Coordinates of C-alpha atoms (C1' of nucleotides) in Angstrom, one line a residue:
Chain A
M1 CA 294.7 307.7 155.1
R2 CA 292.0 309.0 152.8
T3 CA 289.6 309.6 155.6
E4 CA 292.2 311.5 157.5
R5 CA 293.1 313.6 154.7
K6 CA 289.9 315.3 154.1
P7 CA 289.8 317.3 157.2
H8 CA 293.2 318.7 156.3
L9 CA 291.9 319.7 153.0
I10 CA 289.2 321.7 154.6
K11 CA 291.4 323.2 157.2
K12 CA 294.4 324.0 155.3
P13 CA 294.1 326.8 152.7
A14 CA 297.4 325.9 151.1
D15 CA 296.2 322.4 150.6
A16 CA 293.0 323.6 149.0
K17 CA 294.9 325.7 146.6
R18 CA 297.0 322.8 145.8
Q19 CA 294.0 320.8 145.1
R20 CA 292.9 323.3 142.7
V21 CA 296.1 323.4 141.0
D22 CA 296.1 319.7 140.8
E23 CA 292.9 319.7 139.0
S24 CA 293.8 322.4 136.6
L25 CA 297.1 321.0 135.8
G26 CA 296.1 317.5 135.6
P27 CA 297.6 314.5 137.3
G28 CA 300.7 314.4 135.2
L29 CA 301.9 317.7 136.7
K30 CA 301.4 316.8 140.2
D31 CA 305.0 317.4 141.1
E32 CA 304.9 320.8 139.7
A33 CA 301.8 321.3 141.6
T34 CA 303.8 320.7 144.7
E35 CA 306.1 323.4 143.7
V36 CA 303.3 325.7 143.0
E37 CA 302.0 325.1 146.4
H38 CA 305.3 326.0 147.7
L39 CA 305.0 329.2 145.8
L40 CA 301.6 330.0 147.2
V41 CA 302.9 329.6 150.6
E42 CA 305.8 331.9 150.2
P43 CA 305.5 333.8 147.1
K44 CA 307.2 337.0 148.1
S45 CA 310.3 335.7 149.5
E46 CA 311.0 333.5 146.6
H47 CA 310.7 336.5 144.4
V48 CA 313.3 338.1 146.4
S49 CA 315.8 335.6 145.7
V50 CA 314.9 335.4 142.1
D51 CA 315.1 339.1 141.7
R52 CA 318.5 338.9 143.2
V53 CA 319.4 336.4 140.7
F54 CA 318.3 338.6 137.9
C55 CA 320.1 341.5 139.3
F56 CA 323.1 339.5 139.5
G57 CA 322.8 338.5 135.9
K58 CA 322.6 342.0 134.8
E59 CA 324.8 343.9 137.1
N60 CA 327.5 341.5 137.7
I61 CA 330.0 344.0 136.6
E62 CA 330.6 344.7 140.2
K63 CA 331.2 341.1 140.8
H64 CA 332.6 340.8 144.2
L65 CA 330.0 343.0 145.8
K66 CA 327.2 341.4 144.0
M67 CA 328.4 338.0 144.7
E68 CA 328.4 338.6 148.4
D69 CA 325.1 340.1 148.2
F70 CA 323.9 337.2 146.2
S71 CA 325.1 334.6 148.4
C72 CA 323.0 336.2 151.1
A73 CA 320.2 336.2 148.7
F74 CA 320.6 332.6 148.0
D75 CA 320.8 331.8 151.6
Y76 CA 317.7 333.7 152.2
G77 CA 315.9 332.1 149.5
W78 CA 316.9 328.7 150.6
K79 CA 315.9 329.2 154.2
I80 CA 312.6 330.5 153.1
G81 CA 312.3 327.3 151.1
S82 CA 312.8 325.3 154.2
G83 CA 310.4 327.5 156.0
G84 CA 307.7 327.0 153.6
L85 CA 308.2 323.3 153.8
D86 CA 308.1 323.5 157.5
S87 CA 304.9 325.4 157.5
I88 CA 303.3 322.9 155.3
H89 CA 304.4 320.1 157.5
G90 CA 303.3 321.9 160.5
Q91 CA 299.8 322.3 159.4
G92 CA 299.3 319.2 157.4
G93 CA 298.9 315.9 158.9
D94 CA 301.2 313.0 158.5
D95 CA 299.6 311.9 155.4
L96 CA 300.0 315.2 153.9
K97 CA 303.6 315.2 154.9
L98 CA 304.0 311.9 153.3
E99 CA 302.5 313.2 150.2
V100 CA 304.6 316.2 150.0
L101 CA 307.7 314.2 150.7
D102 CA 306.6 311.9 148.0
G103 CA 306.3 314.8 145.6
L104 CA 309.7 315.9 146.7
L105 CA 311.1 312.5 146.0
D106 CA 309.7 312.7 142.6
E107 CA 311.1 316.1 142.4
V108 CA 314.5 314.8 143.3
D109 CA 314.4 312.6 140.3
E110 CA 314.0 315.6 138.2
V111 CA 316.4 317.6 140.0
D112 CA 319.0 314.9 139.8
D113 CA 320.5 316.5 136.9
I114 CA 321.0 319.7 138.7
Q115 CA 322.4 317.9 141.7
A116 CA 324.7 316.0 139.5
A117 CA 325.8 319.3 138.2
H118 CA 326.6 320.2 141.7
D119 CA 328.7 317.3 142.0
L120 CA 330.7 318.5 139.2
S121 CA 331.7 321.5 141.1
S122 CA 335.2 320.3 141.9
A123 CA 335.7 319.0 138.5
C124 CA 334.5 322.2 137.1
E125 CA 337.0 324.1 139.1
D126 CA 339.7 322.0 137.8
F127 CA 338.5 322.4 134.4
L128 CA 338.2 326.0 134.9
L129 CA 341.8 326.4 135.7
D130 CA 342.6 324.1 132.9
I131 CA 341.2 326.3 130.3
E132 CA 342.7 329.3 131.8
F133 CA 339.9 331.4 132.8
P134 CA 340.7 334.6 134.4
E135 CA 341.7 333.9 138.0
K136 CA 339.4 336.5 139.2
F137 CA 336.6 334.6 137.8
S138 CA 337.5 331.4 139.3
E139 CA 337.9 333.0 142.6
L140 CA 334.4 334.3 142.2
D141 CA 333.3 330.8 141.5
C142 CA 334.5 329.2 144.6
G143 CA 333.6 331.8 147.0
P144 CA 329.8 332.1 146.9
Y145 CA 329.3 328.6 145.9
E146 CA 331.0 327.1 148.8
G147 CA 329.3 329.6 151.0
S148 CA 325.9 328.5 149.9
N149 CA 326.9 325.0 150.2
L150 CA 327.9 325.4 153.8
R151 CA 324.7 327.1 154.5
N152 CA 322.9 324.3 152.9
S153 CA 324.4 321.8 155.0
S154 CA 324.0 323.8 158.1
S155 CA 320.4 324.3 157.5
E156 CA 319.9 320.7 156.9
S157 CA 319.3 320.3 160.5
H158 CA 316.5 322.6 160.3
S159 CA 314.8 320.8 157.6
P160 CA 311.9 318.9 158.9
G161 CA 312.8 315.3 158.4
G162 CA 313.0 315.4 154.7
S163 CA 316.1 314.3 153.1
S164 CA 318.6 317.0 152.5
N165 CA 318.4 316.2 148.8
S166 CA 314.8 316.8 148.5
V167 CA 314.9 320.0 150.4
G168 CA 317.8 321.3 148.5
G169 CA 316.4 320.3 145.2
M170 CA 313.1 321.8 146.1
S171 CA 314.4 325.2 147.0
E172 CA 316.1 325.4 143.7
S173 CA 313.3 324.1 141.6
S174 CA 310.9 326.4 143.4
I175 CA 313.0 329.3 142.5
V176 CA 312.9 328.3 138.9
T177 CA 309.2 327.9 139.0
V178 CA 308.8 331.4 140.1
Q179 CA 310.9 332.4 137.3
E180 CA 308.7 330.5 134.9
S181 CA 305.7 332.0 136.2
N182 CA 307.2 335.4 135.8
S183 CA 308.0 334.6 132.3
K184 CA 304.8 333.1 131.2
N185 CA 305.3 333.6 127.6
G186 CA 308.9 332.6 127.7
V187 CA 310.2 336.0 126.6
L188 CA 311.7 336.6 129.9
G189 CA 313.2 333.2 129.9
K190 CA 314.8 333.9 126.6
M191 CA 316.0 337.2 127.8
V192 CA 317.6 335.7 130.7
N193 CA 319.1 333.1 128.6
C194 CA 320.5 335.7 126.2
D195 CA 321.5 337.8 129.0
I196 CA 323.5 335.0 130.6
H197 CA 324.9 334.2 127.3
H198 CA 326.0 337.7 126.8
T199 CA 327.3 338.0 130.2
I200 CA 329.4 335.0 130.1
R201 CA 330.7 335.8 126.8
S202 CA 331.8 339.2 127.8
E203 CA 332.7 338.1 131.2
C204 CA 335.3 335.5 130.6
G205 CA 336.6 336.4 127.2
C206 CA 334.9 333.2 126.2
Q207 CA 336.9 330.5 124.7
A208 CA 335.5 328.4 121.9
P209 CA 333.8 325.8 124.1
V210 CA 331.6 328.3 125.7
M211 CA 330.4 329.8 122.6
E212 CA 329.7 326.5 121.1
T213 CA 327.9 325.3 124.1
I214 CA 325.8 328.3 124.7
R215 CA 324.7 328.6 121.2
P216 CA 322.7 325.4 121.0
S217 CA 320.9 326.4 124.1
K218 CA 319.8 329.5 122.3
E219 CA 318.6 327.5 119.4
H220 CA 316.5 325.4 121.7
G221 CA 315.4 328.2 123.7
Q222 CA 312.0 328.2 122.3
D223 CA 311.8 324.5 122.7
F224 CA 312.3 324.4 126.3
V225 CA 310.1 327.4 127.0
E226 CA 307.3 325.8 125.2
S227 CA 307.6 322.5 126.9
D228 CA 306.8 322.6 130.5
D229 CA 310.3 321.6 131.2
E230 CA 311.9 324.1 133.3
K231 CA 315.2 322.4 133.7
P232 CA 317.2 324.2 131.1
L233 CA 316.2 327.3 132.8
V234 CA 317.2 325.8 136.0
S235 CA 320.5 325.0 134.7
F236 CA 321.1 328.5 133.7
I237 CA 319.8 330.1 136.7
V238 CA 321.6 327.8 138.9
S239 CA 324.8 328.1 137.1
N240 CA 324.5 331.7 137.0
K241 CA 323.6 331.8 140.6
K242 CA 326.6 330.0 141.5
V243 CA 328.6 331.3 138.7
K244 CA 329.9 327.9 138.1
S245 CA 331.7 329.1 135.1
S246 CA 330.8 328.5 131.5
V247 CA 331.7 324.9 131.8
K248 CA 329.2 324.4 134.4
V249 CA 326.6 326.0 132.2
T250 CA 327.5 323.8 129.5
K251 CA 327.2 320.7 131.6
G252 CA 323.9 321.7 132.9
G253 CA 322.7 322.5 129.5
T254 CA 323.8 319.4 127.8
L255 CA 322.8 317.2 130.7
L256 CA 319.3 318.5 130.9
R257 CA 318.7 318.8 127.3
Q258 CA 319.7 315.3 126.8
K259 CA 316.3 314.1 127.8
R260 CA 314.6 315.8 124.9
L261 CA 317.1 315.8 122.2
R262 CA 319.1 312.7 122.6
K263 CA 321.0 312.6 119.4
P264 CA 322.2 316.1 119.0
T265 CA 323.3 316.2 122.5
K266 CA 325.3 313.1 122.3
R267 CA 326.9 314.2 119.2
Y268 CA 327.6 317.4 120.8
I269 CA 329.0 315.8 123.8
E270 CA 331.4 313.8 121.7
E271 CA 332.4 316.8 119.8
F272 CA 333.0 318.8 122.9
S273 CA 335.0 316.1 124.4
R274 CA 337.2 315.9 121.4
N275 CA 337.6 319.6 121.3
S276 CA 338.3 320.0 124.9
T277 CA 341.0 317.3 125.0
T278 CA 343.5 318.5 122.7
S279 CA 346.5 318.4 124.9
G280 CA 347.9 315.3 126.5
K281 CA 348.9 316.6 129.8
N282 CA 346.7 317.3 132.7
K283 CA 344.8 314.4 131.7
C284 CA 343.3 313.9 135.1
L285 CA 341.5 317.1 135.1
K286 CA 340.3 317.1 131.6
V287 CA 339.3 313.5 131.5
R288 CA 337.5 313.9 134.7
S289 CA 335.3 316.6 133.6
Q290 CA 334.6 315.2 130.2
E291 CA 334.0 311.9 131.8
E292 CA 331.3 313.3 133.7
F293 CA 329.6 314.1 130.5
S294 CA 329.3 310.5 129.5
Q295 CA 329.0 309.1 132.9
I296 CA 326.3 311.0 134.5
P297 CA 323.7 310.7 131.9
S298 CA 324.5 307.1 131.3
E299 CA 324.3 306.3 135.0
S300 CA 321.0 308.0 135.5
Q301 CA 319.7 305.1 133.5
P302 CA 320.4 301.6 134.5
R303 CA 323.7 300.9 133.2
R304 CA 323.1 297.3 132.3
G305 CA 319.7 295.8 132.6
R306 CA 320.8 294.5 135.9
P307 CA 320.7 297.3 138.5
K308 CA 317.5 298.5 136.8
K309 CA 315.5 300.5 139.1
I310 CA 317.1 300.1 142.4
M311 CA 320.1 302.1 141.7
P312 CA 319.4 305.6 140.5
K313 CA 318.2 307.0 143.8
M314 CA 320.5 305.1 145.9
E315 CA 323.4 306.3 144.0
F316 CA 322.7 309.7 145.0
G317 CA 322.7 309.2 148.7
S318 CA 325.6 307.0 148.2
D319 CA 327.7 309.7 146.7
C320 CA 327.3 311.6 149.9
E321 CA 327.9 308.7 152.0
L322 CA 331.0 307.5 150.3
S323 CA 332.3 310.9 149.5
A324 CA 335.7 309.8 150.6
S325 CA 336.2 306.7 148.6
E326 CA 333.9 308.1 146.0
S327 CA 335.8 311.2 145.3
E328 CA 338.9 309.1 145.3
D329 CA 337.2 306.9 142.9
E330 CA 336.3 309.7 140.7
C331 CA 339.9 310.6 140.5
K332 CA 341.1 307.2 139.7
R333 CA 338.6 305.8 137.4
T334 CA 338.3 307.1 133.9
K335 CA 341.7 307.5 132.6
R336 CA 340.7 305.4 129.7
S337 CA 337.2 305.2 128.4
K338 CA 338.1 308.0 126.1
T339 CA 340.5 305.9 124.2
A340 CA 337.8 304.6 122.0
C341 CA 337.5 301.4 123.8
D342 CA 334.4 300.5 122.0
R343 CA 333.4 297.8 124.4
R344 CA 333.6 298.6 128.0
K345 CA 331.7 301.7 127.7
H346 CA 331.2 302.0 131.3
Q347 CA 334.4 301.5 133.0
R348 CA 335.1 302.5 136.5
M349 CA 338.4 302.0 137.9
W350 CA 338.6 299.9 141.0
T351 CA 340.0 301.8 143.8
L352 CA 342.2 300.2 146.4
A353 CA 339.5 300.9 149.0
E354 CA 337.0 299.0 146.9
V355 CA 339.3 296.1 146.4
I356 CA 339.9 295.9 150.1
K357 CA 336.2 296.1 150.7
L358 CA 335.7 293.3 148.2
V359 CA 338.3 291.2 149.8
D360 CA 336.7 291.8 153.2
G361 CA 333.4 290.8 151.8
I362 CA 334.7 287.6 150.4
A363 CA 336.4 286.8 153.6
Q364 CA 333.1 287.3 155.3
Y365 CA 330.7 285.7 153.0
G366 CA 332.8 283.5 151.0
V367 CA 333.3 283.3 147.3
G368 CA 330.2 283.1 145.2
R369 CA 327.8 285.1 147.2
W370 CA 328.3 288.1 145.2
T371 CA 324.9 289.6 145.7
D372 CA 325.3 289.4 149.4
I373 CA 328.6 291.1 149.2
K374 CA 327.3 293.7 146.9
K375 CA 324.3 294.4 149.1
L376 CA 326.2 294.7 152.2
L377 CA 329.4 296.2 151.2
F378 CA 328.8 297.9 148.0
A379 CA 325.3 299.0 148.7
S380 CA 326.4 302.5 148.2
S381 CA 328.2 302.1 144.9
A382 CA 325.5 301.5 142.5
Y383 CA 327.8 300.9 139.6
R384 CA 329.3 297.7 141.1
T385 CA 327.1 294.9 140.2
P386 CA 327.6 291.5 141.7
V387 CA 329.0 290.4 138.4
D388 CA 331.5 293.2 138.6
L389 CA 332.5 292.0 142.0
R390 CA 333.0 288.5 140.7
D391 CA 334.9 289.7 137.7
K392 CA 337.1 291.8 139.9
W393 CA 337.7 288.9 142.2
R394 CA 338.6 286.8 139.2
N395 CA 341.0 289.4 138.1
L396 CA 342.5 289.8 141.5
L397 CA 343.1 286.1 141.7
R398 CA 344.7 286.1 138.4
S399 CA 346.8 289.1 139.1
S400 CA 347.8 287.8 142.5
S401 CA 348.8 284.5 141.2
A402 CA 350.5 286.1 138.3
H403 CA 352.2 288.3 140.8
K404 CA 353.4 285.4 142.8
H405 CA 354.5 283.6 139.7
N406 CA 356.1 286.2 137.6
R407 CA 357.5 288.2 140.4
K408 CA 361.1 287.3 139.6
E409 CA 360.8 286.2 136.1
L410 CA 359.3 289.1 134.5
Q411 CA 360.6 291.8 136.6
G412 CA 362.8 293.1 133.9
E413 CA 359.9 293.2 131.5
T414 CA 357.5 294.7 133.8
N415 CA 359.9 297.4 134.5
V416 CA 359.9 298.4 131.0
K417 CA 356.7 300.1 131.6
H418 CA 355.6 300.6 135.1
Y419 CA 352.5 298.7 135.0
V420 CA 349.8 299.9 137.3
R421 CA 350.1 297.6 140.2
P422 CA 349.2 299.6 143.1
L423 CA 348.1 296.6 145.0
P424 CA 349.8 296.7 148.3
K425 CA 351.4 293.5 149.5
T426 CA 349.1 293.1 152.3
V427 CA 346.2 293.1 150.0
V428 CA 347.9 290.7 147.7
C429 CA 348.6 288.4 150.6
R430 CA 345.0 288.5 151.6
I431 CA 343.9 287.7 148.2
R432 CA 346.2 284.8 148.0
E433 CA 345.0 283.6 151.4
L434 CA 341.5 283.8 150.4
A435 CA 342.3 282.2 147.1
T436 CA 343.5 279.2 149.0
I437 CA 340.7 279.2 151.4
H438 CA 338.0 279.5 148.9
P439 CA 339.1 278.5 145.5
Y440 CA 337.3 280.3 142.8
P441 CA 334.4 278.2 141.7
K442 CA 335.6 277.5 138.2
A443 CA 333.0 274.8 138.0
R444 CA 334.2 271.3 138.4
S445 CA 336.1 270.7 135.4
P446 CA 335.2 267.4 133.8
N447 CA 338.7 266.5 132.8
L448 CA 339.9 266.5 136.4
S449 CA 338.5 263.2 137.2
S450 CA 341.4 262.6 139.4
I451 CA 339.7 264.4 142.1
N452 CA 336.9 262.3 143.4
S453 CA 334.6 265.2 143.4
D454 CA 333.9 264.7 147.0
P455 CA 332.7 268.0 148.2
S456 CA 332.9 267.2 151.8
S457 CA 336.6 266.8 151.7
K458 CA 337.0 270.1 150.1
Q459 CA 334.6 271.6 152.6
S460 CA 336.8 270.7 155.4
T461 CA 339.4 273.0 154.0
T462 CA 337.1 275.8 153.8
T463 CA 336.6 276.1 157.4
K464 CA 336.3 279.7 158.2
G465 CA 333.3 279.7 160.4
T466 CA 331.6 281.6 157.7
P467 CA 328.4 280.3 156.2
I468 CA 330.1 279.3 153.1
N469 CA 327.8 277.2 151.1
T470 CA 329.0 274.1 149.6
H471 CA 331.7 275.0 147.2
G472 CA 332.1 271.6 145.8
R473 CA 334.6 273.0 143.4
N474 CA 337.9 271.7 142.4
L475 CA 341.0 273.5 142.9
R476 CA 341.8 273.2 139.3
G477 CA 344.8 274.5 137.6
K478 CA 344.3 278.1 138.6
K479 CA 346.1 278.0 141.8
C480 CA 348.8 275.7 140.6
N481 CA 350.3 278.5 138.6
Chain B
dT1 C1' 317.3 286.1 139.3
dT2 C1' 321.9 284.8 140.4
dT3 C1' 326.1 282.6 139.3
dA4 C1' 329.7 280.9 136.3
dG5 C1' 332.4 281.1 132.5
dG6 C1' 334.1 282.8 128.1
dG7 C1' 335.3 286.8 125.3
Chain C
dC1 C1' 333.5 295.1 131.2
dC2 C1' 330.1 292.5 128.3
dC3 C1' 327.5 288.5 127.0
dT4 C1' 325.3 284.1 127.5
dA5 C1' 324.1 279.8 129.5
dA6 C1' 322.8 277.2 133.4
dA7 C1' 320.7 276.6 137.8

DNA sequence: TTTAGGG
DNA sequence: CCCTAAA
């Protein structure tokens, strides 16, 4: 690797520059250096897009026209981004490519927040409608944003092997970097900030949330300009770029700021949540968007010592992968979590799809091999730990048996309040079946000495061809219900 | 580290 | 969902 790399250094001017940058910035800023290289490769074009952004910020009085214009600009900027990357890859060797990609991956981590903000788009739209923004504005929101989104996905194929995430993130961050370089002393950044602030305020008549959320960002304006953290700026640019509505801005801002100012942000988040959920109806929309507040930051960190490092990145790709069940999931989960359930801070509703998947997994691997099931079937959902699976299965067993048992007895009572029992009969049947096939571990209970604790006898019942390890477990009372 | 069980 | 103990 090393030996190969030197020739490239000599050959490739961009790389040389990069090296210089590396040295001047120090090792800690290597990622930024990657961006800088990017800039060096295609400085002009990036400026174009940024300029457009600025223009948009200032002249968005003629919204529609500008927005169209802007979407083109964004498209352009993005493509250039890919182009730059491409050129790098073309000239650099494999090792260089790897390095760049590496940098990109690192970058992705940083850009996660932004991307997360992207994911909020739908929620934002809902929220938007919820708080009664001018329709005109919301229309504006959807148009260009979706447009750019489409372009993004379409140009994915052009991207040279890199993950779409990295490329997308890179284009954005590079834009921001340009911005920063333009505003070395931060004045411009502030100006933009204020400008956006002003724009939004005047633009959408500005309900309370917006003012409240924008203001703190102004307070911290200096802060983020001084630190080499460009994210706040990113959030504003991006949000302005896509005109994600003030809510979006808020989210970006709070999300990104959270890293530096943990406490204020949290408090602020709480406050905002409280403020924004004044009415009881439309819970779905509101809860969703506010849920994102507490969920995304908390998930970027390992939720529970368990998933530790494996998850954060995976989760991202998974969101794309699972978009179907995931989005469905997004809808369903939450619902509570705001009702001050002090424990269970992280609750994610189990969707039917998940339950079915879980049942399938258990049918395949047997009960007790939760990690296997998790790895193979829930690899994409980072938030489901093996323990969760087990808990869920336990609950399913309980509910299914209860179902079977109470069915007639408690019908009157259950009707009082339509309990959430969306479990289709087929699923319940499967659960019951599985329950008989592999009884839940429930450790051999000492009191049941009646059973000779002869595992082999039990084993015979668990013939499923599956590699079920020896569940020497007793049937115990559970199934006798 | 994974699984089981209790809360 | 969280926590802890056991393997």
